[in-house]
PDB file of C-alpha atoms in Angstrom:
ATOM      1  CA  VAL A   1      12.823   7.575  25.869  1.00 32.00           C
ATOM      2  CA  GLU A   2      10.760   4.559  26.818  1.00 33.00           C
ATOM      3  CA  GLU A   3       9.337   2.859  23.730  1.00 36.00           C
ATOM      4  CA  ARG A   4       5.724   1.807  23.498  1.00 38.00           C
ATOM      5  CA  ASP A   5       4.855  -1.818  22.865  1.00 43.00           C
ATOM      6  CA  ASP A   6       3.278  -0.880  19.516  1.00 47.00           C
ATOM      7  CA  GLY A   7       6.525   0.517  18.117  1.00 56.00           C
ATOM      8  CA  ILE A   8       6.257   4.305  18.443  1.00 65.00           C
ATOM      9  CA  ALA A   9       7.266   6.328  21.487  1.00 62.00           C
ATOM     10  CA  ALA A  10       4.692   8.546  23.177  1.00 64.00           C
ATOM     11  CA  VAL A  11       6.958  11.576  22.698  1.00 65.00           C
ATOM     12  CA  HIS A  12       6.680  11.186  18.912  1.00 69.00           C
ATOM     13  CA  GLU A  13       2.890  11.165  18.811  1.00 72.00           C
ATOM     14  CA  ARG A  14       1.255  14.136  17.118  1.00 71.00           C
ATOM     15  CA  GLY A  15       4.616  15.107  15.700  1.00 76.00           C
ATOM     16  CA  ASP A  16       5.235  15.987  12.060  1.00 85.00           C
ATOM     17  CA  PHE A  17       7.839  13.994  10.145  1.00 90.00           C
ATOM     18  CA  ILE A  18       9.061  14.168   6.553  1.00 93.00           C
ATOM     19  CA  VAL A  19       9.764  10.664   5.308  1.00 94.00           C
ATOM     20  CA  THR A  20      10.460   8.903   2.033  1.00 96.00           C
ATOM     21  CA  GLY A  21       9.273   5.438   1.138  1.00 96.00           C
ATOM     22  CA  GLN A  22       7.046   3.298  -1.060  1.00 96.00           C
ATOM     23  CA  VAL A  23       3.303   2.794  -1.313  1.00 96.00           C
ATOM     24  CA  VAL A  24       2.590  -0.887  -0.602  1.00 93.00           C
ATOM     25  CA  GLY A  25      -0.640  -2.724  -1.176  1.00 89.00           C
ATOM     26  CA  LEU A  26      -3.570  -1.194  -3.057  1.00 91.00           C
ATOM     27  CA  PRO A  27      -4.751   2.261  -1.909  1.00 93.00           C
ATOM     28  CA  GLU A  28      -8.451   2.487  -1.025  1.00 92.00           C
ATOM     29  CA  VAL A  29     -10.046   5.577  -2.582  1.00 89.00           C
ATOM     30  CA  GLU A  30     -13.082   6.888  -0.687  1.00 88.00           C
ATOM     31  CA  ALA A  31     -15.305   9.933  -1.093  1.00 86.00           C
ATOM     32  CA  ALA A  32     -13.146  12.321   0.934  1.00 88.00           C
ATOM     33  CA  ARG A  33      -9.935  10.429   1.585  1.00 91.00           C
ATOM     34  CA  THR A  34      -7.526   7.789   0.340  1.00 94.00           C
ATOM     35  CA  ARG A  35      -6.258   5.150   2.759  1.00 94.00           C
ATOM     36  CA  PHE A  36      -2.970   3.420   2.009  1.00 95.00           C
ATOM     37  CA  GLN A  37      -0.015   1.523   3.435  1.00 94.00           C
ATOM     38  CA  PHE A  38       3.446   3.087   3.327  1.00 95.00           C
ATOM     39  CA  ARG A  39       6.852   1.492   3.891  1.00 94.00           C
ATOM     40  CA  VAL A  40       9.450   4.006   5.131  1.00 94.00           C
ATOM     41  CA  ASP A  41      12.941   3.749   3.663  1.00 95.00           C
ATOM     42  CA  ASP A  42      15.418   1.983   5.910  1.00 93.00           C
ATOM     43  CA  THR A  43      18.150   4.603   5.549  1.00 93.00           C
ATOM     44  CA  PRO A  44      20.089   6.842   7.972  1.00 93.00           C
ATOM     45  CA  ALA A  45      18.270   9.868   6.530  1.00 92.00           C
ATOM     46  CA  MET A  46      15.022   8.730   8.164  1.00 92.00           C
ATOM     47  CA  PRO A  47      14.170   9.110  11.878  1.00 87.00           C
ATOM     48  CA  GLU A  48      15.615   6.078  13.637  1.00 86.00           C
ATOM     49  CA  PHE A  49      12.305   4.907  15.098  1.00 85.00           C
ATOM     50  CA  LEU A  50      10.679   4.967  11.627  1.00 88.00           C
ATOM     51  CA  ARG A  51      13.374   3.277   9.529  1.00 90.00           C
ATOM     52  CA  GLY A  52      11.806   0.436   7.587  1.00 90.00           C
ATOM     53  CA  ALA A  53       8.487   0.894   9.431  1.00 89.00           C
ATOM     54  CA  ARG A  54       5.115   0.109   7.900  1.00 91.00           C
ATOM     55  CA  LEU A  55       2.558   2.894   8.334  1.00 92.00           C
ATOM     56  CA  ARG A  56      -1.207   3.022   7.804  1.00 92.00           C
ATOM     57  CA  LEU A  57      -2.028   6.461   6.440  1.00 94.00           C
ATOM     58  CA  SER A  58      -4.880   8.601   5.161  1.00 94.00           C
ATOM     59  CA  TRP A  59      -4.743  11.449   2.665  1.00 94.00           C
ATOM     60  CA  TYR A  60      -7.749  13.759   3.025  1.00 91.00           C
ATOM     61  CA  ASP A  61      -9.237  16.296   0.641  1.00 87.00           C
ATOM     62  CA  ASN A  62      -8.379  19.918   1.341  1.00 76.00           C
ATOM     63  CA  ASP A  63     -11.837  21.302   2.056  1.00 66.00           C
ATOM     64  CA  TRP A  64     -10.300  24.525   3.350  1.00 63.00           C
ATOM     65  CA  SER A  65      -8.256  25.118   0.176  1.00 64.00           C
ATOM     66  CA  GLY A  66      -9.115  25.700  -3.457  1.00 66.00           C
ATOM     67  CA  GLU A  67      -6.191  23.508  -4.516  1.00 72.00           C
ATOM     68  CA  ALA A  68      -7.204  20.183  -6.027  1.00 75.00           C
ATOM     69  CA  SER A  69      -6.208  17.202  -3.904  1.00 80.00           C
ATOM     70  CA  ARG A  70      -3.345  15.105  -5.237  1.00 86.00           C
ATOM     71  CA  ARG A  71      -4.359  12.003  -3.320  1.00 91.00           C
ATOM     72  CA  HIS A  72      -5.638  10.372  -6.502  1.00 90.00           C
ATOM     73  CA  ALA A  73      -2.063  10.351  -7.824  1.00 92.00           C
ATOM     74  CA  LEU A  74      -1.113   7.672  -5.281  1.00 94.00           C
ATOM     75  CA  LYS A  75      -0.303   4.436  -7.091  1.00 95.00           C
ATOM     76  CA  PRO A  76       0.846   1.085  -5.681  1.00 94.00           C
ATOM     77  CA  GLY A  77       4.608   0.671  -5.833  1.00 94.00           C
ATOM     78  CA  ALA A  78       5.369   4.386  -6.323  1.00 96.00           C
ATOM     79  CA  ARG A  79       7.904   6.148  -4.100  1.00 97.00           C
ATOM     80  CA  TRP A  80       6.961   9.412  -2.375  1.00 96.00           C
ATOM     81  CA  ARG A  81       8.287  11.992   0.038  1.00 96.00           C
ATOM     82  CA  LEU A  82       5.514  12.928   2.467  1.00 95.00           C
ATOM     83  CA  GLN A  83       5.040  15.093   5.518  1.00 94.00           C
ATOM     84  CA  LEU A  84       3.093  13.041   8.048  1.00 92.00           C
ATOM     85  CA  ARG A  85       1.498  13.399  11.441  1.00 91.00           C
ATOM     86  CA  LEU A  86       1.660  10.093  13.298  1.00 89.00           C
ATOM     87  CA  ARG A  87       0.347   8.341  16.386  1.00 84.00           C
ATOM     88  CA  ALA A  88       0.379   4.844  17.800  1.00 77.00           C
ATOM     89  CA  PRO A  89      -2.333   2.478  16.513  1.00 73.00           C
ATOM     90  CA  ARG A  90      -5.387   2.734  18.749  1.00 64.00           C
ATOM     91  CA  GLY A  91      -9.071   1.957  18.499  1.00 57.00           C
ATOM     92  CA  LEU A  92     -12.300   2.058  20.436  1.00 53.00           C
ATOM     93  CA  ARG A  93     -12.631  -0.062  23.569  1.00 56.00           C
ATOM     94  CA  ASN A  94     -16.236  -1.020  22.880  1.00 55.00           C
ATOM     95  CA  PRO A  95     -17.018  -4.678  23.673  1.00 59.00           C
ATOM     96  CA  GLY A  96     -17.162  -6.757  20.522  1.00 54.00           C
ATOM     97  CA  SER A  97     -15.486  -4.109  18.353  1.00 54.00           C
ATOM     98  CA  LEU A  98     -12.305  -4.620  16.356  1.00 53.00           C
ATOM     99  CA  ASP A  99      -9.116  -4.689  18.428  1.00 52.00           C
ATOM    100  CA  ALA A 100      -7.142  -2.078  16.481  1.00 54.00           C
ATOM    101  CA  GLU A 101      -3.924  -2.594  18.438  1.00 56.00           C
ATOM    102  CA  ARG A 102      -3.938  -6.350  17.866  1.00 58.00           C
ATOM    103  CA  SER A 103      -4.755  -5.904  14.174  1.00 58.00           C
ATOM    104  CA  ALA A 104      -1.909  -3.405  13.798  1.00 54.00           C
ATOM    105  CA  LEU A 105       0.483  -5.761  15.555  1.00 56.00           C
ATOM    106  CA  ALA A 106      -0.546  -8.636  13.274  1.00 50.00           C
ATOM    107  CA  ALA A 107      -0.033  -6.423  10.209  1.00 54.00           C
ATOM    108  CA  ARG A 108       3.270  -5.108  11.619  1.00 65.00           C
ATOM    109  CA  THR A 109       1.955  -1.553  11.467  1.00 77.00           C
ATOM    110  CA  ALA A 110       4.155   0.706  13.574  1.00 78.00           C
ATOM    111  CA  ALA A 111       1.970   3.821  13.433  1.00 86.00           C
ATOM    112  CA  THR A 112      -1.072   5.416  11.858  1.00 89.00           C
ATOM    113  CA  GLY A 113      -1.418   8.952  10.602  1.00 90.00           C
ATOM    114  CA  TYR A 114      -2.259  11.258   7.746  1.00 92.00           C
ATOM    115  CA  VAL A 115      -0.588  13.424   5.111  1.00 93.00           C
ATOM    116  CA  ARG A 116      -0.062  16.768   6.790  1.00 87.00           C
ATOM    117  CA  GLU A 117       0.949  19.224   4.047  1.00 83.00           C
ATOM    118  CA  GLN A 118       0.077  18.498   0.446  1.00 84.00           C
ATOM    119  CA  GLN A 119       2.638  21.029  -0.796  1.00 84.00           C
ATOM    120  CA  ALA A 120       5.410  18.892   0.703  1.00 87.00           C
ATOM    121  CA  ALA A 121       4.267  15.732  -1.113  1.00 92.00           C
ATOM    122  CA  VAL A 122       6.618  14.793  -3.958  1.00 93.00           C
ATOM    123  CA  ARG A 123       6.565  11.637  -6.059  1.00 95.00           C
ATOM    124  CA  LEU A 124      10.127  10.350  -6.265  1.00 96.00           C
ATOM    125  CA  ALA A 125       9.705   7.321  -8.553  1.00 95.00           C
ATOM    126  CA  PRO A 126       6.908   5.794 -10.678  1.00 95.00           C
ATOM    127  CA  PRO A 127       5.028   2.622  -9.714  1.00 95.00           C
ATOM    128  CA  ARG A 128       6.963  -0.633  -9.860  1.00 93.00           C
ATOM    129  CA  GLY A 129       6.878  -4.113  -8.404  1.00 89.00           C
ATOM    130  CA  LEU A 130       4.184  -6.671  -7.631  1.00 83.00           C
ATOM    131  CA  HIS A 131       1.596  -4.210  -6.277  1.00 87.00           C
ATOM    132  CA  ALA A 132       1.944  -1.972  -9.328  1.00 91.00           C
ATOM    133  CA  TRP A 133       1.386  -5.026 -11.523  1.00 87.00           C
ATOM    134  CA  ARG A 134      -1.737  -5.961  -9.538  1.00 87.00           C
ATOM    135  CA  ASP A 135      -3.110  -2.449  -9.962  1.00 90.00           C
ATOM    136  CA  ARG A 136      -2.510  -2.429 -13.716  1.00 91.00           C
ATOM    137  CA  LEU A 137      -4.072  -5.858 -14.140  1.00 87.00           C
ATOM    138  CA  ALA A 138      -7.063  -4.830 -12.026  1.00 88.00           C
ATOM    139  CA  GLY A 139      -7.603  -1.900 -14.381  1.00 88.00           C
ATOM    140  CA  ARG A 140      -7.510  -4.210 -17.396  1.00 90.00           C
ATOM    141  CA  ILE A 141     -10.015  -6.590 -15.798  1.00 87.00           C
ATOM    142  CA  ALA A 142     -12.332  -3.666 -14.995  1.00 87.00           C
ATOM    143  CA  ALA A 143     -12.183  -2.585 -18.639  1.00 89.00           C
ATOM    144  CA  ALA A 144     -12.602  -6.088 -20.083  1.00 90.00           C
ATOM    145  CA  VAL A 145     -15.257  -7.549 -17.746  1.00 88.00           C
ATOM    146  CA  PRO A 146     -18.505  -5.567 -17.814  1.00 81.00           C
ATOM    147  CA  GLY A 147     -21.048  -5.180 -15.060  1.00 81.00           C
ATOM    148  CA  ASP A 148     -21.031  -6.317 -11.450  1.00 80.00           C
ATOM    149  CA  ALA A 149     -18.927  -9.386 -12.208  1.00 82.00           C
ATOM    150  CA  SER A 150     -15.818  -7.232 -12.616  1.00 86.00           C
ATOM    151  CA  ARG A 151     -15.298  -6.585  -8.908  1.00 84.00           C
ATOM    152  CA  TYR A 152     -15.647 -10.270  -8.074  1.00 81.00           C
ATOM    153  CA  VAL A 153     -13.138 -11.268 -10.747  1.00 82.00           C
ATOM    154  CA  ARG A 154     -10.647  -8.719  -9.422  1.00 84.00           C
ATOM    155  CA  ALA A 155     -11.154  -9.972  -5.867  1.00 81.00           C
ATOM    156  CA  LEU A 156     -10.780 -13.651  -6.765  1.00 78.00           C
ATOM    157  CA  ALA A 157      -7.894 -13.262  -9.222  1.00 77.00           C
ATOM    158  CA  LEU A 158      -5.847 -10.539  -7.528  1.00 79.00           C
ATOM    159  CA  GLY A 159      -7.099 -10.160  -3.971  1.00 78.00           C
ATOM    160  CA  ASP A 160      -8.299  -6.663  -4.928  1.00 81.00           C
ATOM    161  CA  THR A 161     -11.314  -6.197  -2.650  1.00 80.00           C
ATOM    162  CA  ARG A 162     -11.570  -2.435  -3.094  1.00 82.00           C
ATOM    163  CA  GLY A 163     -14.729  -2.798  -5.197  1.00 80.00           C
ATOM    164  CA  LEU A 164     -16.599  -5.010  -2.721  1.00 80.00           C
ATOM    165  CA  ALA A 165     -19.275  -3.355  -0.591  1.00 81.00           C
ATOM    166  CA  ASP A 166     -20.786  -4.656   2.651  1.00 82.00           C
ATOM    167  CA  HIS A 167     -23.643  -6.415   0.858  1.00 83.00           C
ATOM    168  CA  ASP A 168     -21.101  -8.153  -1.405  1.00 78.00           C
ATOM    169  CA  TRP A 169     -19.349  -9.587   1.637  1.00 78.00           C
ATOM    170  CA  GLU A 170     -22.698 -10.726   3.014  1.00 83.00           C
ATOM    171  CA  GLN A 171     -23.380 -12.633  -0.189  1.00 80.00           C
ATOM    172  CA  LEU A 172     -19.915 -14.197  -0.119  1.00 77.00           C
ATOM    173  CA  ARG A 173     -20.404 -15.322   3.482  1.00 82.00           C
ATOM    174  CA  ALA A 174     -23.821 -16.723   2.639  1.00 82.00           C
ATOM    175  CA  THR A 175     -22.362 -18.775  -0.219  1.00 77.00           C
ATOM    176  CA  GLY A 176     -19.228 -19.824   1.695  1.00 75.00           C
ATOM    177  CA  LEU A 177     -16.832 -18.138  -0.732  1.00 69.00           C
ATOM    178  CA  THR A 178     -15.045 -15.717   1.580  1.00 74.00           C
ATOM    179  CA  HIS A 179     -12.115 -18.130   1.983  1.00 69.00           C
ATOM    180  CA  LEU A 180     -11.443 -17.892  -1.758  1.00 67.00           C
ATOM    181  CA  ILE A 181     -11.039 -14.130  -1.430  1.00 68.00           C
ATOM    182  CA  ALA A 182      -8.827 -14.543   1.623  1.00 64.00           C
ATOM    183  CA  ILE A 183      -6.331 -16.828  -0.121  1.00 63.00           C
ATOM    184  CA  SER A 184      -6.364 -15.068  -3.503  1.00 60.00           C
ATOM    185  CA  GLY A 185      -3.480 -12.812  -2.468  1.00 57.00           C
ATOM    186  CA  PHE A 186      -1.534 -15.908  -1.456  1.00 56.00           C
ATOM    187  CA  HIS A 187      -2.121 -17.318  -4.935  1.00 57.00           C
ATOM    188  CA  VAL A 188      -0.755 -14.134  -6.499  1.00 60.00           C
ATOM    189  CA  GLY A 189       2.344 -14.438  -4.333  1.00 60.00           C
ATOM    190  CA  LEU A 190       2.843 -18.053  -5.361  1.00 62.00           C
ATOM    191  CA  VAL A 191       2.600 -17.189  -9.063  1.00 63.00           C
ATOM    192  CA  ALA A 192       4.985 -14.249  -8.685  1.00 62.00           C
ATOM    193  CA  GLY A 193       7.433 -16.405  -6.738  1.00 66.00           C
ATOM    194  CA  PHE A 194       7.254 -19.147  -9.353  1.00 67.00           C
ATOM    195  CA  PHE A 195       8.088 -16.791 -12.207  1.00 68.00           C
ATOM    196  CA  ALA A 196      10.863 -15.169 -10.145  1.00 70.00           C
ATOM    197  CA  LEU A 197      12.440 -18.589  -9.532  1.00 77.00           C
ATOM    198  CA  LEU A 198      11.951 -19.527 -13.180  1.00 76.00           C
ATOM    199  CA  GLY A 199      13.644 -16.344 -14.369  1.00 73.00           C
ATOM    200  CA  SER A 200      16.507 -16.807 -11.904  1.00 75.00           C
ATOM    201  CA  GLY A 201      16.988 -20.412 -13.035  1.00 75.00           C
ATOM    202  CA  LEU A 202      17.042 -19.464 -16.715  1.00 75.00           C
ATOM    203  CA  TRP A 203      19.526 -16.694 -15.993  1.00 73.00           C
ATOM    204  CA  ARG A 204      21.862 -19.116 -14.231  1.00 76.00           C
ATOM    205  CA  LEU A 205      21.519 -21.903 -16.804  1.00 77.00           C
ATOM    206  CA  LEU A 206      21.640 -19.646 -19.853  1.00 72.00           C
ATOM    207  CA  PRO A 207      23.840 -16.649 -19.007  1.00 68.00           C
ATOM    208  CA  GLY A 208      23.904 -15.781 -22.691  1.00 63.00           C
ATOM    209  CA  LEU A 209      20.370 -14.402 -22.295  1.00 57.00           C
ATOM    210  CA  GLY A 210      21.927 -11.360 -20.661  1.00 57.00           C
ATOM    211  CA  LEU A 211      23.533 -10.459 -23.983  1.00 55.00           C
ATOM    212  CA  LEU A 212      20.077 -10.148 -25.541  1.00 55.00           C
ATOM    213  CA  LEU A 213      18.954  -7.487 -23.071  1.00 54.00           C
ATOM    214  CA  PRO A 214      19.577  -3.822 -24.009  1.00 54.00           C
ATOM    215  CA  ARG A 215      22.414  -2.174 -22.136  1.00 52.00           C
ATOM    216  CA  PRO A 216      21.534   0.991 -20.152  1.00 47.00           C
ATOM    217  CA  HIS A 217      23.639   3.296 -22.353  1.00 47.00           C
ATOM    218  CA  ALA A 218      22.243   1.719 -25.511  1.00 44.00           C
ATOM    219  CA  ALA A 219      18.681   2.152 -24.273  1.00 41.00           C
ATOM    220  CA  ALA A 220      19.429   5.803 -23.471  1.00 42.00           C
ATOM    221  CA  ALA A 221      20.850   6.313 -26.956  1.00 44.00           C
ATOM    222  CA  LEU A 222      17.758   4.793 -28.570  1.00 40.00           C
ATOM    223  CA  ALA A 223      15.543   7.040 -26.425  1.00 42.00           C
TER     224      ALA A 223
END
């Protein structure tokens, strides 16, 4: 099969695939859908053309069903098994509009799609990692900082722009502050990398610290 330049073969478009992987980034919850990024596991159990791929997905409400949607259970860093319908990234060809293919290529997005069958969706592991930490901290900021300032603090401190509306971006552009939002995620990465290097250095210099950590069987016994 001849592969497309954007990473997914034409024969696979509109096909249904059951994949496992991890939610990356911060899901964007809207009125009738949740948009999120998903990293497929790089294992032999996955379809070869999807192994390790990054997908841009949507999970819609089930307007035709009385079953409550489970899309709100999506959390950054959690692992899921999902049934998806996929296609190559494409957009409108209108002059001056966003080039969806170029944006997908820059973001290394192999395909777009949506959750096909909610009954097949199973959470395999709870949230963990940097994105889960960002989500938890964003929740604490929202609870601690009242009023409209909360969404700006989350955007500047964590790169969490989910609370910013179009008029907020207009104000940021007017005040010349959009670059601070753009590099906030880079700052989070730098801080996380610093603490990772610090922890690794302490572990190497002071191996005795490992003796202070609870062993798995001891933790299980205490539980």
